[in-house]
Amino acid sequence: MITTLRKWVFLVVMALALLAGLLGWTIKMVAAPPFPLHHSNVHAGHTLAFIQPYCPPAPYDCH
């Protein structure tokens, strides 16, 4: 009977440890800042191209 009780206590403790680990992992994932998709210096010109309309070179006036 003592052996069976020890097994149940061990199983309950392991289940609680698993739940605590999953809860901690979930909280860490929610609180973590999002990963940057691109390096800001490399793609700065590409983002400006979407914001500002394209203007061809001179004889054209885009204003």
Short mmCIF file of N, CA and C in Angstrom, two decimals:
data_model
loop_
_atom_site.label_atom_id
_atom_site.label_comp_id
_atom_site.label_asym_id
_atom_site.label_seq_id
_atom_site.Cartn_x
_atom_site.Cartn_y
_atom_site.Cartn_z
N MET A 1 0.82 -1.19 0.00
CA MET A 1 0.00 0.00 0.00
C MET A 1 0.87 1.27 0.00
N ILE A 2 1.95 1.24 0.76
CA ILE A 2 2.85 2.39 0.81
C ILE A 2 3.46 2.64 -0.57
N THR A 3 3.84 1.56 -1.27
CA THR A 3 4.44 1.69 -2.59
C THR A 3 3.44 2.31 -3.57
N THR A 4 2.18 1.88 -3.50
CA THR A 4 1.15 2.44 -4.38
C THR A 4 0.93 3.92 -4.07
N LEU A 5 0.92 4.27 -2.80
CA LEU A 5 0.74 5.67 -2.41
C LEU A 5 1.91 6.52 -2.90
N ARG A 6 3.12 5.99 -2.80
CA ARG A 6 4.29 6.72 -3.28
C ARG A 6 4.23 6.93 -4.80
N LYS A 7 3.76 5.93 -5.52
CA LYS A 7 3.62 6.07 -6.97
C LYS A 7 2.62 7.16 -7.31
N TRP A 8 1.49 7.20 -6.61
CA TRP A 8 0.49 8.22 -6.88
C TRP A 8 1.01 9.61 -6.54
N VAL A 9 1.71 9.72 -5.42
CA VAL A 9 2.29 11.01 -5.05
C VAL A 9 3.30 11.45 -6.11
N PHE A 10 4.13 10.52 -6.57
CA PHE A 10 5.11 10.82 -7.61
C PHE A 10 4.41 11.28 -8.89
N LEU A 11 3.36 10.59 -9.29
CA LEU A 11 2.63 10.97 -10.50
C LEU A 11 1.98 12.34 -10.36
N VAL A 12 1.42 12.64 -9.20
CA VAL A 12 0.78 13.94 -8.99
C VAL A 12 1.83 15.05 -9.02
N VAL A 13 2.98 14.82 -8.38
CA VAL A 13 4.04 15.83 -8.38
C VAL A 13 4.57 16.04 -9.79
N MET A 14 4.75 14.99 -10.55
CA MET A 14 5.23 15.13 -11.93
C MET A 14 4.21 15.88 -12.79
N ALA A 15 2.93 15.60 -12.62
CA ALA A 15 1.89 16.30 -13.38
C ALA A 15 1.87 17.78 -13.03
N LEU A 16 2.01 18.11 -11.74
CA LEU A 16 2.04 19.51 -11.33
C LEU A 16 3.29 20.22 -11.88
N ALA A 17 4.42 19.53 -11.90
CA ALA A 17 5.63 20.12 -12.45
C ALA A 17 5.48 20.37 -13.95
N LEU A 18 4.85 19.44 -14.65
CA LEU A 18 4.61 19.63 -16.08
C LEU A 18 3.68 20.81 -16.33
N LEU A 19 2.62 20.92 -15.57
CA LEU A 19 1.70 22.04 -15.73
C LEU A 19 2.38 23.37 -15.41
N ALA A 20 3.21 23.39 -14.36
CA ALA A 20 3.92 24.62 -14.01
C ALA A 20 4.89 25.00 -15.11
N GLY A 21 5.57 24.03 -15.69
CA GLY A 21 6.49 24.32 -16.79
C GLY A 21 5.76 24.85 -18.02
N LEU A 22 4.66 24.25 -18.35
CA LEU A 22 3.88 24.72 -19.51
C LEU A 22 3.32 26.12 -19.27
N LEU A 23 2.88 26.39 -18.06
CA LEU A 23 2.36 27.71 -17.74
C LEU A 23 3.47 28.76 -17.82
N GLY A 24 4.64 28.43 -17.28
CA GLY A 24 5.77 29.35 -17.36
C GLY A 24 6.21 29.60 -18.79
N TRP A 25 6.24 28.55 -19.61
CA TRP A 25 6.62 28.69 -21.02
C TRP A 25 5.61 29.57 -21.76
N THR A 26 4.32 29.36 -21.47
CA THR A 26 3.28 30.15 -22.13
C THR A 26 3.40 31.63 -21.75
N ILE A 27 3.63 31.90 -20.48
CA ILE A 27 3.77 33.29 -20.04
C ILE A 27 5.00 33.93 -20.69
N LYS A 28 6.08 33.16 -20.80
CA LYS A 28 7.30 33.70 -21.42
C LYS A 28 7.06 34.00 -22.91
N MET A 29 6.33 33.14 -23.60
CA MET A 29 6.07 33.36 -25.02
C MET A 29 5.16 34.56 -25.24
N VAL A 30 4.20 34.78 -24.36
CA VAL A 30 3.29 35.91 -24.51
C VAL A 30 4.02 37.21 -24.20
N ALA A 31 4.90 37.20 -23.20
CA ALA A 31 5.58 38.41 -22.77
C ALA A 31 6.80 38.75 -23.65
N ALA A 32 7.27 37.81 -24.45
CA ALA A 32 8.48 38.04 -25.25
C ALA A 32 8.19 39.04 -26.37
N PRO A 33 9.12 39.94 -26.65
CA PRO A 33 8.91 40.87 -27.76
C PRO A 33 8.97 40.12 -29.09
N PRO A 34 8.28 40.60 -30.10
CA PRO A 34 8.30 39.91 -31.40
C PRO A 34 9.69 39.98 -32.02
N PHE A 35 10.05 38.95 -32.75
CA PHE A 35 11.34 38.90 -33.40
C PHE A 35 11.33 39.82 -34.63
N PRO A 36 12.40 40.60 -34.83
CA PRO A 36 12.43 41.45 -36.03
C PRO A 36 12.55 40.58 -37.28
N LEU A 37 11.77 40.90 -38.28
CA LEU A 37 11.78 40.12 -39.51
C LEU A 37 12.99 40.46 -40.37
N HIS A 38 13.37 41.72 -40.39
CA HIS A 38 14.49 42.16 -41.22
C HIS A 38 15.35 43.11 -40.41
N HIS A 39 16.60 43.19 -40.75
CA HIS A 39 17.48 44.15 -40.12
C HIS A 39 17.11 45.54 -40.61
N SER A 40 16.99 46.50 -39.69
CA SER A 40 16.45 47.82 -40.06
C SER A 40 17.35 48.57 -41.05
N ASN A 41 18.66 48.43 -40.97
CA ASN A 41 19.54 49.17 -41.85
C ASN A 41 19.54 48.63 -43.28
N VAL A 42 19.34 47.35 -43.44
CA VAL A 42 19.42 46.73 -44.76
C VAL A 42 18.20 47.08 -45.60
N HIS A 43 17.02 47.10 -44.99
CA HIS A 43 15.80 47.26 -45.76
C HIS A 43 15.16 48.63 -45.60
N ALA A 44 15.89 49.61 -45.10
CA ALA A 44 15.30 50.94 -44.89
C ALA A 44 14.88 51.56 -46.22
N GLY A 45 15.66 51.39 -47.28
CA GLY A 45 15.32 51.95 -48.58
C GLY A 45 14.09 51.30 -49.18
N HIS A 46 13.91 50.02 -48.94
CA HIS A 46 12.75 49.32 -49.49
C HIS A 46 11.46 49.77 -48.82
N THR A 47 11.50 50.04 -47.53
CA THR A 47 10.28 50.49 -46.86
C THR A 47 9.92 51.90 -47.31
N LEU A 48 10.91 52.74 -47.56
CA LEU A 48 10.61 54.08 -48.04
C LEU A 48 10.03 54.07 -49.44
N ALA A 49 10.39 53.09 -50.24
CA ALA A 49 9.84 53.00 -51.59
C ALA A 49 8.34 52.75 -51.56
N PHE A 50 7.84 52.05 -50.53
CA PHE A 50 6.41 51.82 -50.44
C PHE A 50 5.68 53.04 -49.90
N ILE A 51 6.36 53.84 -49.10
CA ILE A 51 5.72 55.00 -48.50
C ILE A 51 5.67 56.15 -49.51
N GLN A 52 6.77 56.41 -50.21
CA GLN A 52 6.83 57.51 -51.16
C GLN A 52 6.58 56.98 -52.57
N PRO A 53 5.75 57.65 -53.35
CA PRO A 53 5.51 57.20 -54.72
C PRO A 53 6.78 57.34 -55.56
N TYR A 54 6.92 56.49 -56.53
CA TYR A 54 8.10 56.50 -57.40
C TYR A 54 8.02 57.69 -58.35
N CYS A 55 9.12 58.40 -58.46
CA CYS A 55 9.21 59.52 -59.40
C CYS A 55 10.32 59.24 -60.37
N PRO A 56 10.05 59.15 -61.68
CA PRO A 56 11.12 58.91 -62.65
C PRO A 56 12.10 60.08 -62.71
N PRO A 57 13.28 59.87 -63.28
CA PRO A 57 14.26 60.96 -63.36
C PRO A 57 13.78 62.12 -64.26
N ALA A 58 14.57 63.14 -64.28
CA ALA A 58 14.23 64.41 -64.95
C ALA A 58 13.68 64.24 -66.35
N PRO A 59 13.06 64.60 -67.08
CA PRO A 59 12.15 65.65 -67.48
C PRO A 59 10.80 65.60 -66.78
N TYR A 60 10.56 64.60 -65.95
CA TYR A 60 9.27 64.45 -65.28
C TYR A 60 9.26 65.23 -63.96
N ASP A 61 8.11 65.78 -63.64
CA ASP A 61 7.94 66.46 -62.36
C ASP A 61 6.79 65.79 -61.61
N CYS A 62 7.08 65.25 -60.47
CA CYS A 62 6.08 64.47 -59.72
C CYS A 62 5.29 65.31 -58.72
N HIS A 63 5.51 66.58 -58.64
CA HIS A 63 4.84 67.37 -57.61
C HIS A 63 3.57 67.92 -58.10
#
